[in-house]
mmCIF file of C-alpha atoms in Angstrom:
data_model
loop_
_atom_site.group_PDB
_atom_site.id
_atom_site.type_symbol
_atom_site.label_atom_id
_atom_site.label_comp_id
_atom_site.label_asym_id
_atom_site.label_seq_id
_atom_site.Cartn_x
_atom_site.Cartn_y
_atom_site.Cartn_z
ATOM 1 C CA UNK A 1 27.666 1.182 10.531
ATOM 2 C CA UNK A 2 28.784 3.625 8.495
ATOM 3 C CA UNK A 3 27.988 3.529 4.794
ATOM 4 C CA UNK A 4 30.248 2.697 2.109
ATOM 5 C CA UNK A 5 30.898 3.214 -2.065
ATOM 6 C CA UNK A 6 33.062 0.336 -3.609
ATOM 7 C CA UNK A 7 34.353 0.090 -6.847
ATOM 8 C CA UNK A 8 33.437 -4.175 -8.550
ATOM 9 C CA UNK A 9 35.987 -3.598 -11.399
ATOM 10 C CA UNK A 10 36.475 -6.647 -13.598
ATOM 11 C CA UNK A 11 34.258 -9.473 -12.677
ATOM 12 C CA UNK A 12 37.802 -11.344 -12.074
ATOM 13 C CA UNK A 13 37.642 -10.016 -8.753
ATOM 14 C CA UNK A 14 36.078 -12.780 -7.542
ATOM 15 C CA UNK A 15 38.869 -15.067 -7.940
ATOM 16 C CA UNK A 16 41.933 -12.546 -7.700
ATOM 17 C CA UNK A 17 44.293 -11.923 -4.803
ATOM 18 C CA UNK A 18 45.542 -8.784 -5.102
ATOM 19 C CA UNK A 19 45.930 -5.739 -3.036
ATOM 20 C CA UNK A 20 42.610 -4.496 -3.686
ATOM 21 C CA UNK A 21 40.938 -8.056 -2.677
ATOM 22 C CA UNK A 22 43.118 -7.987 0.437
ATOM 23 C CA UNK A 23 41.210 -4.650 1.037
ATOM 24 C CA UNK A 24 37.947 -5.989 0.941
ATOM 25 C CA UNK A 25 38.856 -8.914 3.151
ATOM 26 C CA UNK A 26 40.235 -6.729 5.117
ATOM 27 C CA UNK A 27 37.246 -4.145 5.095
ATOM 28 C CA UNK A 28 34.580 -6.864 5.813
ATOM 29 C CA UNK A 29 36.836 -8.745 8.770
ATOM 30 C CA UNK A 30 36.591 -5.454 10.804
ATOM 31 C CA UNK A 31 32.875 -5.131 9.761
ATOM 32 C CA UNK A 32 30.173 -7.179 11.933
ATOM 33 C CA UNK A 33 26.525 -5.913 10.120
ATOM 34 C CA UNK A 34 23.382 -7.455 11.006
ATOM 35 C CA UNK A 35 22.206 -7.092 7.349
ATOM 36 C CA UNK A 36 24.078 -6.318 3.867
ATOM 37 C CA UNK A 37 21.844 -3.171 1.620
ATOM 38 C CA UNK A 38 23.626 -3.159 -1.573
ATOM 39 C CA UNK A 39 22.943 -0.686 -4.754
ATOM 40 C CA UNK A 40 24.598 -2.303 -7.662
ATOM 41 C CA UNK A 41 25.200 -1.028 -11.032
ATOM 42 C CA UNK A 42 24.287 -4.168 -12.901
ATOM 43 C CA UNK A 43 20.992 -3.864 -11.785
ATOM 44 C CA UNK A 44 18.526 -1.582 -13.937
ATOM 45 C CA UNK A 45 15.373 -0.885 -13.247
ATOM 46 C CA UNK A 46 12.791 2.665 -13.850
ATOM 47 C CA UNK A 47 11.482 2.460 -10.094
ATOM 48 C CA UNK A 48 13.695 1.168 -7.202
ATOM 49 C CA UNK A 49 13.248 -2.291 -6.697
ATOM 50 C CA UNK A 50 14.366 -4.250 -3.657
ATOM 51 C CA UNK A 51 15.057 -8.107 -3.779
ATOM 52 C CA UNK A 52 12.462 -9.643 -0.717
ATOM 53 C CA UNK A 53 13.270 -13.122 0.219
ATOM 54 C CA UNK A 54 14.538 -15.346 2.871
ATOM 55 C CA UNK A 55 16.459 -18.264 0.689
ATOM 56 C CA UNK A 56 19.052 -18.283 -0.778
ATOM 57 C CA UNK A 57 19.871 -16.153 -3.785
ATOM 58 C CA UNK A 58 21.302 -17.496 -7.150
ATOM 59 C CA UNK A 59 24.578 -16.486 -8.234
ATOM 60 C CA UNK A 60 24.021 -14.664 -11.809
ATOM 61 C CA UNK A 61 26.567 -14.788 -13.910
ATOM 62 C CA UNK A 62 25.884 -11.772 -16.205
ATOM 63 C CA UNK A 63 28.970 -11.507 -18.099
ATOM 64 C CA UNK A 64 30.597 -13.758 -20.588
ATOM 65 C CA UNK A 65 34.477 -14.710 -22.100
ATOM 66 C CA UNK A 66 35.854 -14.966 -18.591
ATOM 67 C CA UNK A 67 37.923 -18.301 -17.517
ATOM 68 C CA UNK A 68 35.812 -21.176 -16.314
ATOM 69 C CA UNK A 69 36.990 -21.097 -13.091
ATOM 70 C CA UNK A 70 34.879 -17.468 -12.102
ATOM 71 C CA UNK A 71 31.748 -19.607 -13.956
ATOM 72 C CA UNK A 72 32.068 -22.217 -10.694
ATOM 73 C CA UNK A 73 31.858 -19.424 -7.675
ATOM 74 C CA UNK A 74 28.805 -19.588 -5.899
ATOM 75 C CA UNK A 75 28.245 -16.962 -3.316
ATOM 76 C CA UNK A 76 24.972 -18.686 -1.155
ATOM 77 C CA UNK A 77 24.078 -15.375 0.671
ATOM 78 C CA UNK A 78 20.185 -15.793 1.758
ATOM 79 C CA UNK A 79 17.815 -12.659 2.096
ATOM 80 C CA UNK A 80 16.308 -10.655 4.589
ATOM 81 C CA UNK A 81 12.674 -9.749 4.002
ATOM 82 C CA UNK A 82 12.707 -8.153 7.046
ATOM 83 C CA UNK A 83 15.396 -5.773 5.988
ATOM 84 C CA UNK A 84 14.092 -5.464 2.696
ATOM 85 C CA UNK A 85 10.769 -4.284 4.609
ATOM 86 C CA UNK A 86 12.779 -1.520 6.086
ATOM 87 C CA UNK A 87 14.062 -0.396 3.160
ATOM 88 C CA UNK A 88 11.432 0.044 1.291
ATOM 89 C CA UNK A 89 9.628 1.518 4.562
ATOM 90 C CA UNK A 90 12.030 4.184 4.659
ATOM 91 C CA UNK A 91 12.137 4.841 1.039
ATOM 92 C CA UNK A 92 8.661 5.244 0.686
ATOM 93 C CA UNK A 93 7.982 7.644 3.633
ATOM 94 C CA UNK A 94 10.228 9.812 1.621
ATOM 95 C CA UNK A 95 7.860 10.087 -1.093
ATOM 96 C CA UNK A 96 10.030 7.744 -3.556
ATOM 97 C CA UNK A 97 8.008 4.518 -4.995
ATOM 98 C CA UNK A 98 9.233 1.142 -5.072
ATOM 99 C CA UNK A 99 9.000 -2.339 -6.089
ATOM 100 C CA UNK A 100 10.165 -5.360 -5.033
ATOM 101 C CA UNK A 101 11.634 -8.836 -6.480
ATOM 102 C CA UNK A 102 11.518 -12.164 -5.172
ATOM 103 C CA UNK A 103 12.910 -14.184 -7.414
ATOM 104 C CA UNK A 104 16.362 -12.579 -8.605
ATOM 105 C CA UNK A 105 19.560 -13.752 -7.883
ATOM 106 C CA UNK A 106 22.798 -11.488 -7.031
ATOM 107 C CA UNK A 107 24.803 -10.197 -9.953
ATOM 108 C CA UNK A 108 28.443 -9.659 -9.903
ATOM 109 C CA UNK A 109 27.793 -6.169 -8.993
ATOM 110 C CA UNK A 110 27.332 -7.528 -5.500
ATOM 111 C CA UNK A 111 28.455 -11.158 -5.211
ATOM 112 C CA UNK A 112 32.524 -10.791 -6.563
ATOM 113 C CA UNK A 113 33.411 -8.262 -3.520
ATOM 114 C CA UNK A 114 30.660 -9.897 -0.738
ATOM 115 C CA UNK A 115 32.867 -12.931 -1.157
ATOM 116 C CA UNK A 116 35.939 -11.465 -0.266
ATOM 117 C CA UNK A 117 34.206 -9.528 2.411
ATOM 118 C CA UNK A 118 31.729 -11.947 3.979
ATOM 119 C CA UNK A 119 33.508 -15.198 2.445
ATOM 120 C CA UNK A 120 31.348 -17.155 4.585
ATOM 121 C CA UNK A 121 27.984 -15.995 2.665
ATOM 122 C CA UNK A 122 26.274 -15.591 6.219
ATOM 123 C CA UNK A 123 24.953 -12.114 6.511
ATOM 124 C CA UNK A 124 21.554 -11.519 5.289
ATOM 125 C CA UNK A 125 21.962 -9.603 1.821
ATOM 126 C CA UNK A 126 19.183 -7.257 0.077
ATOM 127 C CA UNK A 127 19.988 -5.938 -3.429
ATOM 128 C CA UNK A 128 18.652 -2.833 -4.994
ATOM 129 C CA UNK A 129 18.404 -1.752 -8.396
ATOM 130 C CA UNK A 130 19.566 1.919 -9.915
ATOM 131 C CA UNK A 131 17.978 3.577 -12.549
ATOM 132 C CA UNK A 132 21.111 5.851 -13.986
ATOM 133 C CA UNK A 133 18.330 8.308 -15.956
ATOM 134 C CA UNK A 134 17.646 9.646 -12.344
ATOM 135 C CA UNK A 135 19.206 13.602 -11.730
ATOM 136 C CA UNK A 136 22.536 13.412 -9.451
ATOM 137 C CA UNK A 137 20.071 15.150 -7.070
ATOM 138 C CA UNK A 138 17.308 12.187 -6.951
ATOM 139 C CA UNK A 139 20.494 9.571 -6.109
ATOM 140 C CA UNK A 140 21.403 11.438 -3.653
ATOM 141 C CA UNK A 141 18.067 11.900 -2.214
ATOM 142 C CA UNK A 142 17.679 8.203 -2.446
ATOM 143 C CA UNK A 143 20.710 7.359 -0.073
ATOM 144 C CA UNK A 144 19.289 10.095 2.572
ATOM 145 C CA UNK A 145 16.031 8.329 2.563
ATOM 146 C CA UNK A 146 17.847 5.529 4.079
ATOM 147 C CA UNK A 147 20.137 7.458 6.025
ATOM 148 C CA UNK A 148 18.005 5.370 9.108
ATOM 149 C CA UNK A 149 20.114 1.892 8.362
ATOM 150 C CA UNK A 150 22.858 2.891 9.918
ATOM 151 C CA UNK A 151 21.034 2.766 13.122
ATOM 152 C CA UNK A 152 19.935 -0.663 12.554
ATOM 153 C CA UNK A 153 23.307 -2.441 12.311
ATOM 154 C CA UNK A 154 22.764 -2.460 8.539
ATOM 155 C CA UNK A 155 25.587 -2.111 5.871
ATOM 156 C CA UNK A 156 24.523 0.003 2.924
ATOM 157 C CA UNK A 157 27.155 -0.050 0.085
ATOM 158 C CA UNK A 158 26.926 1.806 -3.278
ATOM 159 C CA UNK A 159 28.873 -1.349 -5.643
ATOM 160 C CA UNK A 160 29.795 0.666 -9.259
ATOM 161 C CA UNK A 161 32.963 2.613 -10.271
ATOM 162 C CA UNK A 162 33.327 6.711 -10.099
ATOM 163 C CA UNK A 163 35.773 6.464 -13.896
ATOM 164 C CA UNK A 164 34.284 3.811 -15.690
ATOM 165 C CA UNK A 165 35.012 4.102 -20.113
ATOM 166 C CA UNK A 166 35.449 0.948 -21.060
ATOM 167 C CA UNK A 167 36.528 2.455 -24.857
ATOM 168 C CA UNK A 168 39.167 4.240 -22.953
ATOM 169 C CA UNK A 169 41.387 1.678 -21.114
ATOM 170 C CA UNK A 170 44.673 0.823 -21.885
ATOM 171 C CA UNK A 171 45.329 -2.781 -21.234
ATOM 172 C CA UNK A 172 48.388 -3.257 -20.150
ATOM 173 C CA UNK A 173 49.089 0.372 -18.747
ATOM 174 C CA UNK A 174 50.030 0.591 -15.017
ATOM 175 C CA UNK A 175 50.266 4.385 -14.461
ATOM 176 C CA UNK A 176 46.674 6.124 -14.351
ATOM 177 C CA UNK A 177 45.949 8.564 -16.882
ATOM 178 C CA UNK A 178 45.333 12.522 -16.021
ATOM 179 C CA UNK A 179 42.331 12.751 -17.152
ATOM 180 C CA UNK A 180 40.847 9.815 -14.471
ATOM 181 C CA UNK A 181 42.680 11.151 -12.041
ATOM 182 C CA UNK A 182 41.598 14.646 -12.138
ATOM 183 C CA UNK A 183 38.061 13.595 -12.080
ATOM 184 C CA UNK A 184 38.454 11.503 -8.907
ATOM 185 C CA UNK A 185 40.104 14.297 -7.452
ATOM 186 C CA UNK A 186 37.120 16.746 -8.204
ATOM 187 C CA UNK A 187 34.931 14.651 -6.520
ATOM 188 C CA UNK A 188 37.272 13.681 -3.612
ATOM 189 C CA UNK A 189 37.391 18.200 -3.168
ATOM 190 C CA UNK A 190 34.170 18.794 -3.461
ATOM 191 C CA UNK A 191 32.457 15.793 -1.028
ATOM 192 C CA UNK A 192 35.297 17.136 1.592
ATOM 193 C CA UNK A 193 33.815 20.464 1.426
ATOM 194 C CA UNK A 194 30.355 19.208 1.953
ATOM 195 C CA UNK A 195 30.062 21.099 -1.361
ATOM 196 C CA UNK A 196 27.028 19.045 -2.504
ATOM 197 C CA UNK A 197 25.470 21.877 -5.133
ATOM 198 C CA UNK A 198 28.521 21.541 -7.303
ATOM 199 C CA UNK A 199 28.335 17.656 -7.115
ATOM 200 C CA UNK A 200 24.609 17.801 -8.530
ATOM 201 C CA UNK A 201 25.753 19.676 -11.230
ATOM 202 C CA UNK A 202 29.219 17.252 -11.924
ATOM 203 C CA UNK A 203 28.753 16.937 -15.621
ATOM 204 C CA UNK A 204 29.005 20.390 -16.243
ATOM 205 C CA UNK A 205 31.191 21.164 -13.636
ATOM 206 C CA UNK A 206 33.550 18.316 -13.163
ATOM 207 C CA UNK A 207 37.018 17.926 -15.525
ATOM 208 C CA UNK A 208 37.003 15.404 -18.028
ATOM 209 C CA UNK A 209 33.241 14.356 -16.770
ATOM 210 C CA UNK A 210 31.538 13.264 -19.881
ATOM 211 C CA UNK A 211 35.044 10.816 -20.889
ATOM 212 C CA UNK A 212 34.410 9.592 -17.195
ATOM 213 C CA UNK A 213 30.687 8.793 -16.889
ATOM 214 C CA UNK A 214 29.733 8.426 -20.370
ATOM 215 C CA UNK A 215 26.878 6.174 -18.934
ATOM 216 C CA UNK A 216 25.729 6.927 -15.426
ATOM 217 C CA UNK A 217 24.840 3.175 -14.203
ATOM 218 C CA UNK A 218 28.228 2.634 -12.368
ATOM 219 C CA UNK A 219 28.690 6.327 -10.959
ATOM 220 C CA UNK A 220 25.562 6.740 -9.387
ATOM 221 C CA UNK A 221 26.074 4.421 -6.508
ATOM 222 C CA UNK A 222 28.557 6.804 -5.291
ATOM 223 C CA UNK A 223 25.681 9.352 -4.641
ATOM 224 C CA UNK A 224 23.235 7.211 -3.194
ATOM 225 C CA UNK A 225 26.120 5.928 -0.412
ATOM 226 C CA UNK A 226 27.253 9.725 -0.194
ATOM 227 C CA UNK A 227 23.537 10.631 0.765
ATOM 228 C CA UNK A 228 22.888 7.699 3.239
ATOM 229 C CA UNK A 229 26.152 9.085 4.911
ATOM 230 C CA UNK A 230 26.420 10.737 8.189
ATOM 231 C CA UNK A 231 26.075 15.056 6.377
ATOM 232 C CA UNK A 232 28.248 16.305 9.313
ATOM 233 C CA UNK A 233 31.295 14.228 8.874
ATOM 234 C CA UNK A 234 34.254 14.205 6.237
ATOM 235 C CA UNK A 235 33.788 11.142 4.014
ATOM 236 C CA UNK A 236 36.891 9.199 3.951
ATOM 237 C CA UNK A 237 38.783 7.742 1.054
ATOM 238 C CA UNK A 238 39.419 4.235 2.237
ATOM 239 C CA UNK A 239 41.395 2.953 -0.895
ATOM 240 C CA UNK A 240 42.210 4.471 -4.230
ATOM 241 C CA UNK A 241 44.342 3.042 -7.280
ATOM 242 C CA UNK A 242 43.740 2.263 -11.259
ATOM 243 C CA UNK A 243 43.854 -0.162 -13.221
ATOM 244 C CA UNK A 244 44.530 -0.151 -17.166
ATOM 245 C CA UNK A 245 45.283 3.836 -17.358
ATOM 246 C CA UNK A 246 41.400 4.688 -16.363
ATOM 247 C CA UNK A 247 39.425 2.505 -14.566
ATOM 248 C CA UNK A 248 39.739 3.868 -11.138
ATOM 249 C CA UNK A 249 38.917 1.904 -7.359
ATOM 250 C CA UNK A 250 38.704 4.733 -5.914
ATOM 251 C CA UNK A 251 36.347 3.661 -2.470
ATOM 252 C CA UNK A 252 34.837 5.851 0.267
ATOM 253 C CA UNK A 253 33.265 5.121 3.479
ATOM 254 C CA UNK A 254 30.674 8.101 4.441
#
């Protein structure tokens, strides 16, 4: 069960069909996990905290000015305290602290793609918080704690966005701009070449880094699902396109 980094976008993903939903339905159709681990970028927090329950999560609807319609999805995924057990198991032996919630529900870092993955809300789901003050080095260390899950039937996905500037979109625009591009390619290069030193050090290194990450929250998901990955094989870029000049979907499976 190989681990995965997928891009959430515009909360309008939820009720979209387009080719990047037909992706994700695709994606989870050919994907039979015993449990769902998912990092998401809307979830902050200092220390990692796991969600730990067995009912049903609450659909949080942590954005606002969107059509009605995305205000009456409900994605009914229930919990896994088992798995959340694991997790926290794992991360712990590996020196990193934790915490754990029972009482939030999933944010739309996690719920709009699960239901075009899982549209039938029945795989056990356990949501993690990021803390995006954490070195590229820590987030990385933090997927390779967990690097175990895999083993257990259990689907870890980093849910956030590698170019992700909301000041610098360009509604409307269907061709990407350079500057995106170039930085998704730097990263594509340098996690082909295993060339993880250089990825540590992406925002002095990488083009155009600070105009794409000029807050961390959605880009580190990328390294925690990078460092849960198999180290000895070539991560694979699984889909890849833009939407409004910068905000890329660039997705990887590791």
């Amino acid at each position: 069960m190989k681990p995965l980094f997928l891009a959430h976008g515009s909360p309008m993903l939820a009720v979209e069909q387009n080719e990047y939903s037909k992706f994700l339905q695709q994606t989870g159709a050919s994907l039979k996990p015993d449990a769902i681990v998912i990092f998401t970028a809307h979830w902050e927090t200092e220390t990692v905290t796991i969600s730990s329950k067995d009912d049903e999560y609450e659909t949080i609807y942590d954005f606002y000015g969107f059509p009605d319609e995305l205000y009456k999805v409900k994605y009914p995924a229930k919990g896994s305290t088992k798995a959340a057990e694991l997790v926290g198991h794992l991360l712990s032996e590996n020196h990193i602290p934790v915490a754990y919630d029972t009482s939030r529900g999933l944010d739309h870092g996690s719920w709009t793609m699960l239901k075009h993955m899982f549209p039938k809300a029945d795989i056990p789901v356990v949501q993690v918080s990021v803390n995006p003050y954490r070195s590229a080095e820590e987030q990385f260390r933090i997927g390779e704690a967990l690097r175990g899950l895999s083993d257990q039937n259990i689907l870890l996905i980093g849910s956030g966005v590698t170019v992700h500037n909301l000041r610098a979109v360009k509604w409307g625009q269907k061709e990407p701009e350079s500057w995106a591009v170039e930085f998704d390619e730097w990263l594509i290069e340098k996690m082909n070449k295993h060339d993880i030193n250089s990825l540590f050090r992406y925002e002095e290194l990488a083009p155009h880094a600070k105009m794409a990450v000029p807050r961390a929250e959605h880009f580190v998901p990328l390294y925690i699902a990078l460092g849960s990955g198999d180290p000895g094989a070539v991560p694979q870029v699984i889909y890849r396109s833009y939407e409004f000049g910068t905000l890329s979907y660039l997705s990887m499976r590791f």
